[in-house]
XYZ file of N, CA and C in Angstrom:
450
model
N 61.015 5.863 -58.104
C 59.950 4.694 -58.596
C 59.722 5.035 -59.499
N 59.437 3.526 -59.870
C 58.946 2.602 -61.720
C 57.767 3.022 -61.795
N 56.672 4.210 -62.930
C 55.074 4.172 -62.960
C 54.285 3.032 -63.867
N 53.717 2.360 -63.253
C 52.970 2.350 -64.633
C 52.276 2.427 -66.015
N 52.332 1.029 -66.349
C 52.588 1.827 -67.796
C 50.575 1.668 -68.601
N 50.357 2.163 -69.375
C 49.376 1.616 -69.360
C 48.324 -0.320 -69.373
N 48.945 -0.360 -69.417
C 48.783 -2.025 -69.916
C 49.154 -3.108 -69.117
N 49.564 -2.996 -67.764
C 50.391 -2.856 -66.526
C 48.880 -2.618 -65.238
N 48.511 -1.355 -65.550
C 46.827 -0.783 -64.942
C 45.883 -2.090 -65.370
N 45.783 -1.967 -66.189
C 45.004 -2.380 -67.026
C 45.037 -4.338 -66.554
N 46.241 -4.763 -66.195
C 46.034 -5.951 -65.388
C 45.710 -5.699 -64.692
N 46.242 -5.244 -63.606
C 45.961 -4.900 -61.453
C 44.684 -4.544 -62.756
N 43.489 -4.478 -63.202
C 42.087 -3.620 -63.194
C 41.426 -4.619 -63.505
N 41.600 -5.675 -64.467
C 41.420 -7.031 -65.208
C 41.686 -7.910 -63.522
N 42.545 -8.184 -63.334
C 42.818 -8.891 -61.623
C 41.661 -8.580 -60.428
N 42.071 -7.835 -60.750
C 41.178 -6.422 -59.284
C 39.910 -7.688 -60.041
N 38.944 -8.013 -60.257
C 37.038 -7.257 -61.292
C 37.176 -9.096 -61.298
N 38.061 -9.818 -62.027
C 38.102 -10.803 -61.253
C 38.600 -11.300 -60.081
N 38.371 -11.355 -59.013
C 38.540 -11.672 -57.350
C 37.402 -10.662 -57.259
N 37.071 -9.784 -57.841
C 35.644 -9.372 -57.636
C 34.791 -10.311 -57.847
N 34.534 -10.805 -58.465
C 33.442 -11.645 -59.499
C 33.777 -13.152 -58.736
N 35.069 -14.147 -58.295
C 34.744 -15.295 -56.841
C 34.982 -14.331 -56.158
N 34.766 -13.523 -55.031
C 34.503 -12.412 -54.171
C 32.949 -13.033 -54.157
N 32.368 -13.012 -55.292
C 30.687 -13.035 -55.485
C 30.205 -14.465 -55.785
N 30.919 -14.952 -56.125
C 31.260 -16.308 -56.133
C 30.790 -17.122 -55.062
N 31.428 -16.329 -53.790
C 31.512 -17.123 -52.905
C 30.671 -16.866 -51.415
N 29.538 -15.994 -52.680
C 28.528 -14.984 -51.128
C 27.119 -16.091 -50.877
N 26.429 -15.895 -50.355
C 25.449 -17.413 -50.425
C 24.572 -16.817 -51.385
N 24.252 -17.857 -51.751
C 22.861 -17.798 -52.880
C 21.620 -17.768 -51.633
N 20.404 -17.345 -52.159
C 19.061 -17.107 -50.939
C 19.301 -18.262 -50.676
N 17.624 -18.994 -50.083
C 17.799 -20.514 -49.627
C 16.728 -21.012 -50.878
N 16.513 -22.020 -51.335
C 14.465 -21.831 -52.094
C 13.563 -21.076 -50.894
N 13.463 -21.594 -49.290
C 13.047 -21.453 -49.137
C 12.594 -19.714 -49.226
N 14.019 -18.495 -48.400
C 13.447 -17.523 -48.752
C 13.467 -16.953 -50.008
N 14.087 -17.180 -51.535
C 13.371 -16.651 -52.579
C 12.125 -16.660 -52.828
N 11.475 -18.048 -52.409
C 9.123 -18.830 -51.699
C 8.775 -17.449 -51.539
N 9.435 -17.063 -50.162
C 8.822 -16.452 -48.943
C 8.661 -14.771 -49.627
N 10.295 -14.066 -50.188
C 10.094 -13.547 -51.416
C 8.588 -13.255 -52.260
N 9.220 -14.404 -53.240
C 8.135 -14.414 -54.472
C 6.455 -14.393 -53.699
N 6.263 -14.971 -52.180
C 4.694 -15.027 -52.477
C 4.424 -14.018 -51.428
N 5.197 -12.556 -50.212
C 4.218 -11.719 -50.240
C 5.017 -10.172 -51.713
N 4.842 -9.581 -52.022
C 4.171 -8.880 -53.084
C 4.267 -7.073 -51.904
N 5.132 -6.408 -52.849
C 4.355 -4.778 -52.006
C 3.966 -4.736 -54.223
N 2.927 -3.500 -54.058
C 2.643 -2.635 -55.160
C 3.132 -1.256 -55.345
N 3.547 -0.501 -56.426
C 2.857 0.702 -56.184
C 3.906 1.007 -54.695
N 4.846 1.809 -54.335
C 4.626 2.047 -52.835
C 5.428 3.343 -53.542
N 4.817 4.415 -52.594
C 4.942 5.573 -53.405
C 5.198 6.287 -51.726
N 5.990 7.866 -51.335
C 5.441 8.623 -50.424
C 5.568 10.355 -51.741
N 5.076 11.160 -50.903
C 4.909 12.325 -51.220
C 5.425 13.461 -51.356
N 6.572 13.824 -52.160
C 7.954 14.905 -51.903
C 7.276 15.722 -50.697
N 8.199 15.427 -49.256
C 7.989 17.001 -48.148
C 9.327 17.216 -47.737
N 9.162 18.484 -47.392
C 10.680 18.958 -46.563
C 11.539 18.312 -45.172
N 10.096 17.848 -44.013
C 9.914 17.756 -42.738
C 9.190 16.973 -42.223
N 9.312 16.684 -40.898
C 8.203 16.524 -40.329
C 7.636 15.111 -40.350
N 6.434 14.397 -41.158
C 6.191 12.811 -40.838
C 5.133 12.670 -42.095
N 5.599 11.105 -42.466
C 5.475 10.981 -43.920
C 4.928 9.777 -44.056
N 3.585 9.747 -44.914
C 2.891 8.478 -44.893
C 3.288 7.329 -46.166
N 3.701 6.366 -46.422
C 4.322 5.951 -47.362
C 2.852 4.966 -47.142
N 2.801 4.524 -48.863
C 1.739 4.001 -49.279
C 2.378 2.917 -50.299
N 0.633 1.647 -49.881
C 0.967 1.108 -51.266
C 0.596 0.032 -50.708
N 0.216 -1.250 -51.769
C -0.348 -2.282 -51.435
C 0.740 -3.815 -51.542
N 0.571 -3.766 -50.568
C 1.274 -5.546 -49.852
C 0.224 -6.597 -50.122
N 1.368 -7.494 -50.872
C -0.509 -8.442 -51.420
C 0.652 -10.168 -51.069
N -0.437 -10.814 -50.023
C -0.335 -11.725 -50.283
C -0.820 -13.084 -50.759
N 0.327 -14.052 -51.036
C 0.153 -15.069 -52.133
C 0.528 -16.550 -51.398
N 0.090 -16.576 -50.604
C 0.162 -17.763 -49.977
C -0.858 -18.451 -49.664
N -0.455 -19.127 -48.807
C -2.053 -20.538 -48.716
C -2.028 -20.271 -47.084
N -0.764 -18.901 -46.133
C -0.990 -19.255 -44.636
C -1.640 -17.961 -44.658
N -1.969 -16.432 -43.129
C -1.432 -15.911 -43.474
C 0.110 -15.026 -43.509
N 0.523 -14.249 -43.573
C 1.828 -13.701 -43.251
C 1.146 -12.192 -42.464
N 1.979 -12.159 -40.903
C 2.076 -11.177 -40.981
C 3.602 -10.136 -40.634
N 3.118 -8.248 -40.728
C 3.922 -7.771 -41.067
C 4.039 -7.364 -39.944
N 5.575 -7.188 -38.911
C 6.453 -6.926 -37.624
C 5.824 -6.417 -37.913
N 6.570 -4.516 -38.658
C 7.135 -3.261 -38.382
C 8.192 -2.948 -39.361
N 8.789 -2.006 -39.139
C 9.609 -1.690 -40.470
C 10.367 -0.156 -40.528
N 10.952 -0.241 -41.309
C 12.519 0.504 -40.793
C 12.771 1.333 -42.276
N 13.909 2.923 -41.827
C 14.425 3.366 -42.718
C 15.737 3.997 -42.475
N 16.530 4.681 -43.098
C 17.175 5.264 -42.495
C 16.840 6.945 -43.034
N 15.538 6.905 -43.458
C 14.700 8.725 -44.443
C 14.698 8.566 -42.963
N 14.374 7.781 -42.144
C 13.772 8.541 -40.764
C 13.570 8.058 -39.519
N 13.750 8.520 -38.196
C 13.419 7.826 -36.999
C 12.818 6.717 -36.855
N 11.963 7.764 -37.331
C 11.005 5.457 -36.866
C 9.556 5.840 -37.561
N 9.228 4.434 -38.380
C 8.017 3.839 -38.975
C 6.889 2.822 -37.856
N 5.581 3.701 -37.888
C 4.412 2.817 -37.675
C 3.180 2.406 -39.024
N 3.410 1.181 -38.589
C 2.673 1.076 -39.511
C 0.947 1.349 -38.387
N 0.216 1.312 -39.787
C -1.125 2.752 -39.074
C -1.806 1.081 -39.898
N -2.626 0.924 -39.445
C -4.029 -0.062 -40.285
C -5.209 1.110 -39.368
N -6.154 0.888 -40.604
C -7.328 1.963 -40.193
C -7.732 3.118 -39.758
N -6.982 4.163 -39.226
C -6.486 4.570 -39.071
C -6.194 4.875 -37.961
N -5.378 3.657 -37.298
C -5.020 3.136 -35.838
C -3.277 3.007 -35.813
N -2.440 3.069 -35.140
C -0.671 3.036 -34.751
C -0.690 1.135 -34.696
N -0.690 -0.003 -35.512
C -1.286 -1.100 -34.477
C 0.409 -2.160 -34.015
N 0.646 -3.090 -33.870
C 1.864 -4.046 -33.410
C 2.265 -5.002 -34.685
N 0.718 -4.759 -36.056
C 1.465 -6.294 -36.849
C 0.072 -5.893 -37.424
N -0.282 -5.828 -39.022
C -0.627 -6.530 -39.632
C -1.114 -7.367 -40.448
N -2.075 -8.310 -40.201
C -1.873 -9.312 -40.331
C -2.287 -9.909 -41.942
N -2.313 -10.218 -43.626
C -2.600 -10.129 -44.334
C -2.533 -10.964 -44.306
N -3.998 -11.372 -45.116
C -4.378 -13.261 -44.861
C -4.732 -14.026 -46.043
N -4.348 -15.208 -46.722
C -4.512 -15.384 -47.345
C -5.144 -15.379 -48.930
N -3.765 -15.350 -50.304
C -4.452 -14.488 -51.563
C -5.073 -13.280 -51.460
N -4.977 -12.256 -50.127
C -5.083 -11.035 -50.053
C -4.527 -9.874 -50.008
N -4.785 -9.398 -50.381
C -4.016 -7.323 -49.475
C -4.464 -6.639 -48.500
N -3.662 -6.171 -48.511
C -3.123 -4.352 -47.077
C -2.531 -3.372 -48.433
N -4.151 -2.535 -47.938
C -3.251 -1.259 -48.558
C -4.007 -0.509 -49.854
N -3.883 0.822 -50.158
C -3.488 1.380 -49.939
C -4.370 2.737 -48.677
N -6.457 2.421 -48.913
C -6.826 3.195 -48.197
C -7.386 2.574 -46.773
N -7.106 1.426 -46.371
C -6.566 1.102 -45.339
C -5.280 0.731 -44.155
N -4.356 1.209 -45.230
C -3.093 0.453 -43.825
C -2.239 1.574 -44.980
N -1.304 2.064 -44.736
C -0.124 2.628 -44.443
C 1.283 3.341 -43.800
N 2.431 3.250 -43.942
C 3.273 3.645 -43.321
C 3.395 4.399 -42.333
N 3.441 4.975 -41.558
C 4.432 5.848 -41.371
C 5.455 6.547 -40.980
N 6.158 7.434 -41.804
C 7.092 7.709 -41.259
C 7.011 8.993 -40.434
N 7.814 8.620 -39.046
C 8.826 9.326 -38.169
C 9.457 10.527 -38.460
N 9.056 11.371 -38.453
C 10.757 12.874 -38.020
C 12.080 12.169 -39.318
N 11.132 12.616 -40.312
C 11.980 12.423 -41.771
C 13.645 13.310 -40.995
N 15.010 12.457 -41.603
C 15.833 12.788 -41.376
C 16.695 13.879 -41.960
N 16.044 13.334 -43.346
C 16.164 14.318 -45.355
C 15.339 15.267 -45.499
N 14.916 15.716 -46.273
C 14.165 16.624 -47.006
C 14.119 15.366 -48.208
N 12.877 15.096 -48.685
C 12.491 13.542 -49.703
C 11.815 14.426 -51.291
N 12.687 14.151 -51.918
C 12.666 15.515 -53.223
C 11.455 14.478 -54.464
N 10.993 15.081 -55.410
C 10.630 15.025 -56.706
C 10.586 13.864 -57.275
N 11.151 11.796 -57.458
C 11.823 11.520 -58.397
C 12.883 10.867 -57.071
N 13.279 11.075 -56.528
C 14.087 10.877 -55.284
C 13.791 9.167 -55.013
N 13.661 8.721 -54.039
C 13.418 6.867 -54.444
C 14.538 7.025 -52.204
N 13.433 6.341 -51.563
C 14.185 5.695 -50.002
C 13.546 4.243 -49.591
N 14.613 3.705 -49.456
C 14.712 2.129 -49.528
C 13.632 2.125 -48.049
N 13.099 1.332 -47.592
C 12.720 0.555 -46.627
C 12.195 -0.631 -46.302
N 12.581 -1.422 -44.629
C 13.154 -2.529 -44.514
C 11.261 -2.984 -43.698
N 10.782 -3.919 -44.637
C 9.432 -4.435 -44.164
C 10.017 -5.831 -43.331
N 9.567 -5.685 -42.466
C 9.636 -6.930 -40.932
C 9.178 -7.957 -40.840
N 8.824 -8.804 -40.933
C 8.242 -10.295 -41.325
C 8.087 -11.207 -40.137
N 6.565 -11.942 -39.786
C 7.397 -13.183 -38.690
C 7.781 -14.512 -39.312
N 8.451 -13.821 -39.019
C 9.599 -16.377 -39.427
C 8.949 -15.770 -40.816
N 9.962 -14.001 -41.500
C 10.742 -14.912 -42.683
C 11.394 -13.906 -43.263
N 12.557 -13.530 -43.304
C 13.458 -12.460 -43.547
C 12.725 -11.655 -43.395
N 13.744 -10.102 -43.667
C 13.541 -8.703 -43.923
C 13.028 -8.850 -45.504
N 12.503 -8.043 -45.826
C 11.813 -6.969 -47.577
C 12.027 -6.135 -47.845
N 12.940 -5.839 -48.176
C 13.646 -4.423 -48.348
C 12.913 -3.648 -49.740
N 12.597 -3.066 -49.431
C 11.402 -2.304 -50.377
C 11.778 -0.603 -51.498
N 12.325 -0.621 -52.765
C 12.394 0.677 -52.767
C 11.032 1.772 -52.914
N 11.069 2.714 -52.391
C 9.584 3.588 -52.853
C 9.932 4.962 -53.436
N 8.985 5.538 -53.765
C 9.438 6.080 -54.958
C 8.576 7.082 -53.846
N 9.499 8.723 -54.301
C 9.019 10.156 -53.637
C 8.578 10.451 -55.351
N 6.461 10.647 -55.236
C 6.435 11.263 -55.964
C 4.835 11.091 -56.184
N 4.170 11.670 -56.630
C 2.728 11.316 -56.748
C 2.371 10.219 -56.868
N 1.926 9.776 -57.168
C 0.347 8.243 -56.913
C 1.051 7.714 -58.083
N 0.699 8.960 -59.346
C 0.814 8.558 -60.577
C 1.815 8.422 -61.409
N 2.584 8.774 -60.972
C 4.769 8.078 -61.158
C 4.914 7.549 -60.859
N 4.469 6.985 -59.041
C 5.307 5.559 -58.811
C 4.056 4.327 -58.904
N 3.020 4.749 -59.901
C 2.214 3.382 -60.908
C 3.482 2.746 -61.910
């Protein structure tokens, strides 16, 4: 069997990289409406305290820069079995964020129930926010203390 030379391996790698670039060009770009939706809802300083197990609060400020209300309907993450919306100390099915307003961190948080793994200081987890009438929004949540997440 004939071994590839270094030059041949580089050619194969270059061709593979070019094919990946071409494939990436075929992926659909977000529509203008989806891009506007993402820019209109902003998540500021999402963080969660380090913990070994159990339930934990995700703190964040979620702002609405639109002229119409935005309804947060839920969230999901691979880091926990369930995510609950908590507003003013009570579980709710949805949180309405009024135009040019924000919720959190003192009246609103996400409660991650039954963590799948320990959350160590310096890690991050992905939480996907689910809104009514708009695309889901992935958010990277920092594991640490509030001052570290800012």
